[in-house]
Amino acid sequence: MREVQVPSYRIRETEDDGSSRRLAIMAGGVAALLAVGGLVGWAVSRGGSGGIPVVEADSRPMKIRPEDRGGLRVANQDEIIFERRNAAGQFEATGRLGPAAEAPNLDALRAAT
């Protein structure tokens, strides 16, 4: 019988001297420096005049009555019909709501007790 050579299924480690890893680390460092430098430059250029912002209240009134109040329009809604005055400017009694109160007869009550 012949001896058959069976190939190995194990992955062989390749010999790496680490140059590609060093290159990736250096590229990342350069990219980080560029990003930080860009942010610093952007922040410095946005400085503007450098004055302190002043916050003031609005001079307009807080509440304003609307020109059109809306709601249901009723004929003669602004008339004052319950206030009738005579010529002297006094209000007149227009009627009575009920009969006058009774006055008790105190003598009859004392006699009954």
Coordinates of N, CA and C in Angstrom, one line a residue:
M1 N 0.8 -1.2 0.0 CA 0.0 0.0 0.0 C 0.8 1.2 0.0
R2 N 0.3 2.1 -0.8 CA 1.0 3.4 -0.9 C 0.5 4.3 0.2
E3 N 1.4 5.1 0.6 CA 1.0 6.1 1.6 C 0.5 7.3 0.9
V4 N -0.8 7.7 1.2 CA -1.4 8.8 0.5 C -1.2 10.0 1.5
Q5 N -0.8 11.1 0.9 CA -0.6 12.3 1.7 C -1.9 13.0 1.8
V6 N -2.5 13.2 3.0 CA -3.7 13.9 3.2 C -3.4 15.4 3.6
P7 N -4.0 16.3 2.8 CA -3.7 17.7 3.1 C -4.3 18.2 4.4
S8 N -3.6 19.1 5.1 CA -4.1 19.6 6.3 C -5.1 20.7 6.1
Y9 N -6.2 20.6 6.9 CA -7.2 21.6 6.8 C -7.0 22.8 7.8
R10 N -6.0 22.8 8.5 CA -5.7 23.9 9.4 C -5.2 25.0 8.6
I11 N -5.6 26.2 9.1 CA -5.1 27.4 8.4 C -3.7 27.7 9.0
R12 N -2.8 27.9 8.1 CA -1.5 28.2 8.5 C -1.4 29.7 8.7
E13 N -0.7 30.1 9.8 CA -0.5 31.5 10.1 C 0.6 32.0 9.1
T14 N 0.2 33.2 8.6 CA 1.2 33.8 7.7 C 2.1 34.7 8.6
E15 N 3.3 34.7 8.2 CA 4.2 35.5 9.0 C 4.0 37.0 8.6
D16 N 3.7 37.8 9.6 CA 3.5 39.3 9.4 C 4.4 40.0 10.2
D17 N 5.1 40.9 9.6 CA 6.1 41.7 10.4 C 5.4 42.9 11.1
G18 N 4.1 43.1 11.0 CA 3.4 44.2 11.7 C 3.4 45.5 11.0
S19 N 3.9 45.5 9.8 CA 4.0 46.8 9.1 C 2.6 47.3 8.6
S20 N 1.7 46.4 8.3 CA 0.4 46.9 7.9 C -0.4 47.4 9.1
R21 N -0.2 46.8 10.2 CA -0.9 47.3 11.4 C -0.3 48.7 11.8
R22 N 1.0 48.9 11.7 CA 1.5 50.2 12.0 C 1.0 51.2 11.1
L23 N 0.9 50.9 9.8 CA 0.4 51.8 8.8 C -1.0 52.2 9.1
A24 N -1.9 51.3 9.5 CA -3.3 51.6 9.8 C -3.4 52.5 11.1
I25 N -2.5 52.2 12.1 CA -2.5 53.1 13.3 C -2.1 54.5 12.9
M26 N -1.1 54.6 12.1 CA -0.6 55.9 11.7 C -1.6 56.7 10.9
A27 N -2.3 56.0 10.0 CA -3.4 56.6 9.2 C -4.5 57.1 10.1
G28 N -4.9 56.3 11.0 CA -5.9 56.7 12.0 C -5.5 57.9 12.8
G29 N -4.3 58.0 13.2 CA -3.8 59.1 14.0 C -3.8 60.4 13.1
V30 N -3.4 60.3 11.9 CA -3.4 61.5 11.0 C -4.8 61.9 10.8
A31 N -5.7 61.0 10.6 CA -7.2 61.3 10.4 C -7.7 62.0 11.6
A32 N -7.4 61.5 12.8 CA -7.9 62.1 14.0 C -7.3 63.5 14.2
L33 N -6.0 63.7 13.9 CA -5.4 65.1 14.0 C -6.1 66.0 13.0
L34 N -6.4 65.6 11.8 CA -7.1 66.4 10.8 C -8.5 66.8 11.3
A35 N -9.2 65.8 11.9 CA -10.5 66.1 12.4 C -10.5 67.1 13.5
V36 N -9.6 66.9 14.5 CA -9.5 67.9 15.6 C -9.1 69.3 15.1
G37 N -8.2 69.3 14.2 CA -7.7 70.6 13.6 C -8.9 71.3 12.9
G38 N -9.7 70.5 12.1 CA -10.8 71.1 11.4 C -11.9 71.6 12.4
L39 N -12.1 70.9 13.5 CA -13.1 71.4 14.5 C -12.6 72.7 15.2
V40 N -11.3 72.7 15.5 CA -10.8 74.0 16.1 C -10.8 75.1 15.1
G41 N -10.5 74.9 13.9 CA -10.6 76.0 12.9 C -12.0 76.5 12.7
W42 N -13.0 75.5 12.7 CA -14.4 75.9 12.5 C -14.9 76.7 13.7
A43 N -14.5 76.3 14.9 CA -14.9 77.0 16.1 C -14.3 78.4 16.2
V44 N -13.1 78.6 15.8 CA -12.4 79.9 15.8 C -13.1 80.8 14.8
S45 N -13.4 80.3 13.6 CA -14.0 81.1 12.6 C -15.4 81.6 12.9
R46 N -16.1 80.8 13.8 CA -17.5 81.2 14.1 C -17.6 82.2 15.2
G47 N -16.5 82.7 15.7 CA -16.4 83.6 16.8 C -17.3 84.8 16.7
G48 N -17.4 85.4 15.5 CA -18.2 86.6 15.2 C -17.6 87.8 15.8
S49 N -18.4 88.8 16.2 CA -18.0 90.0 16.8 C -17.5 89.9 18.2
G50 N -17.9 88.8 18.9 CA -17.4 88.6 20.3 C -18.2 89.4 21.3
G51 N -19.3 90.1 20.9 CA -20.1 90.8 21.9 C -21.0 89.9 22.7
I52 N -21.4 90.4 23.8 CA -22.3 89.7 24.6 C -23.7 89.8 24.1
P53 N -24.5 88.7 23.9 CA -25.8 88.9 23.4 C -26.7 89.5 24.5
V54 N -27.6 90.4 24.0 CA -28.5 91.0 25.0 C -29.9 90.5 24.7
V55 N -30.6 90.0 25.7 CA -32.0 89.5 25.5 C -32.9 90.6 26.1
E56 N -33.8 91.0 25.2 CA -34.8 92.1 25.7 C -36.2 91.5 25.5
A57 N -37.1 92.0 26.4 CA -38.5 91.7 26.3 C -39.1 92.3 25.1
D58 N -40.2 91.6 24.6 CA -40.9 92.1 23.4 C -41.7 93.4 23.9
S59 N -41.7 94.4 23.1 CA -42.4 95.7 23.4 C -43.9 95.6 23.1
R60 N -44.3 94.6 22.4 CA -45.8 94.5 22.1 C -46.5 93.9 23.3
P61 N -47.8 94.2 23.4 CA -48.6 93.7 24.6 C -48.7 92.2 24.5
M62 N -48.9 91.6 25.6 CA -49.0 90.1 25.6 C -50.3 89.6 25.1
K63 N -51.4 90.4 25.4 CA -52.7 90.0 25.0 C -53.3 91.1 24.1
I64 N -53.9 90.7 23.0 CA -54.5 91.7 22.1 C -55.9 91.2 21.8
R65 N -56.9 92.1 22.0 CA -58.3 91.8 21.7 C -58.4 91.6 20.2
P66 N -59.0 90.5 19.8 CA -59.1 90.2 18.3 C -60.1 91.2 17.7
E67 N -59.9 91.5 16.4 CA -60.8 92.4 15.7 C -62.1 91.7 15.5
D68 N -62.1 90.5 15.1 CA -63.4 89.7 15.0 C -63.4 88.7 16.1
R69 N -64.3 89.0 17.1 CA -64.4 88.1 18.3 C -65.0 86.8 18.0
G70 N -65.7 86.7 16.9 CA -66.3 85.4 16.5 C -67.6 85.2 17.3
G71 N -68.1 84.0 17.3 CA -69.3 83.6 18.0 C -70.5 83.9 17.2
L72 N -71.7 83.6 17.8 CA -73.0 83.7 17.1 C -73.4 85.2 17.1
R73 N -73.8 85.7 15.9 CA -74.3 87.0 15.8 C -75.9 87.0 16.0
V74 N -76.3 87.7 17.1 CA -77.7 87.8 17.4 C -78.2 89.2 17.2
A75 N -79.4 89.4 16.6 CA -79.9 90.7 16.4 C -80.2 91.4 17.7
N76 N -79.8 92.7 17.8 CA -80.0 93.5 19.0 C -79.3 93.0 20.3
Q77 N -78.2 92.3 20.1 CA -77.5 91.7 21.3 C -76.9 92.7 22.2
D78 N -76.6 93.9 21.7 CA -76.0 94.9 22.5 C -77.0 95.9 23.2
E79 N -78.3 95.7 23.0 CA -79.3 96.6 23.6 C -79.5 96.2 25.1
I80 N -79.7 97.2 25.9 CA -79.9 97.0 27.3 C -81.4 97.1 27.5
I81 N -82.1 96.0 27.6 CA -83.6 96.0 27.7 C -84.1 96.0 29.2
F82 N -83.2 95.6 30.1 CA -83.7 95.4 31.4 C -83.5 96.7 32.3
E83 N -82.8 97.7 31.7 CA -82.6 98.9 32.5 C -83.5 100.0 31.9
R84 N -84.6 100.3 32.5 CA -85.5 101.3 32.0 C -85.4 102.4 33.1
R85 N -85.2 103.6 32.6 CA -85.1 104.8 33.5 C -86.2 105.8 33.2
N86 N -86.6 106.5 34.2 CA -87.5 107.6 34.0 C -86.8 108.9 33.6
A87 N -87.4 110.0 33.5 CA -86.8 111.3 33.1 C -85.8 111.7 34.1
A88 N -85.9 111.4 35.4 CA -84.9 111.9 36.4 C -83.7 111.0 36.4
G89 N -83.7 110.0 35.6 CA -82.5 109.1 35.6 C -82.6 108.0 36.7
Q90 N -83.8 107.8 37.3 CA -83.9 106.8 38.3 C -84.6 105.5 37.6
F91 N -84.3 104.4 38.1 CA -84.9 103.2 37.6 C -86.3 103.1 38.1
E92 N -87.2 102.6 37.3 CA -88.6 102.4 37.7 C -88.9 101.0 38.0
A93 N -89.7 100.7 39.0 CA -90.1 99.4 39.2 C -91.1 99.0 38.1
T94 N -90.8 97.9 37.4 CA -91.7 97.5 36.3 C -92.8 96.5 36.7
G95 N -92.7 96.0 37.9 CA -93.7 95.0 38.3 C -93.3 94.4 39.7
R96 N -94.2 93.6 40.2 CA -94.0 92.9 41.4 C -93.9 91.4 41.1
L97 N -93.0 90.8 41.9 CA -92.9 89.4 41.7 C -93.9 88.5 42.5
G98 N -94.4 89.0 43.6 CA -95.3 88.3 44.4 C -96.0 89.2 45.4
P99 N -96.9 88.6 46.2 CA -97.6 89.4 47.1 C -96.7 89.9 48.3
A100 N -97.1 90.9 49.0 CA -96.3 91.4 50.1 C -96.4 90.4 51.2
A101 N -95.4 90.5 52.1 CA -95.3 89.6 53.2 C -96.4 89.9 54.2
E102 N -96.9 88.9 54.9 CA -97.9 89.1 55.9 C -97.3 89.6 57.2
A103 N -98.1 90.4 57.9 CA -97.7 91.0 59.2 C -98.4 90.1 60.2
P104 N -97.6 89.5 61.1 CA -98.3 88.6 62.1 C -99.1 89.4 63.2
N105 N -100.1 88.9 63.7 CA -100.9 89.5 64.7 C -100.4 89.0 66.0
L106 N -99.6 89.8 66.7 CA -98.9 89.4 67.9 C -99.9 89.2 69.1
D107 N -101.0 90.0 69.1 CA -102.0 89.9 70.2 C -102.7 88.6 70.1
A108 N -103.0 88.1 68.9 CA -103.7 86.9 68.8 C -102.8 85.7 69.2
L109 N -101.5 85.8 68.9 CA -100.6 84.8 69.2 C -100.4 84.7 70.7
R110 N -100.4 85.8 71.4 CA -100.2 85.8 72.9 C -101.4 85.2 73.6
A111 N -102.6 85.5 73.0 CA -103.8 85.1 73.6 C -104.0 83.5 73.4
A112 N -103.4 83.0 72.4 CA -103.5 81.6 72.1 C -102.6 80.8 73.0
T113 N -101.6 81.4 73.5 CA -100.6 80.6 74.3 C -100.9 80.6 75.8

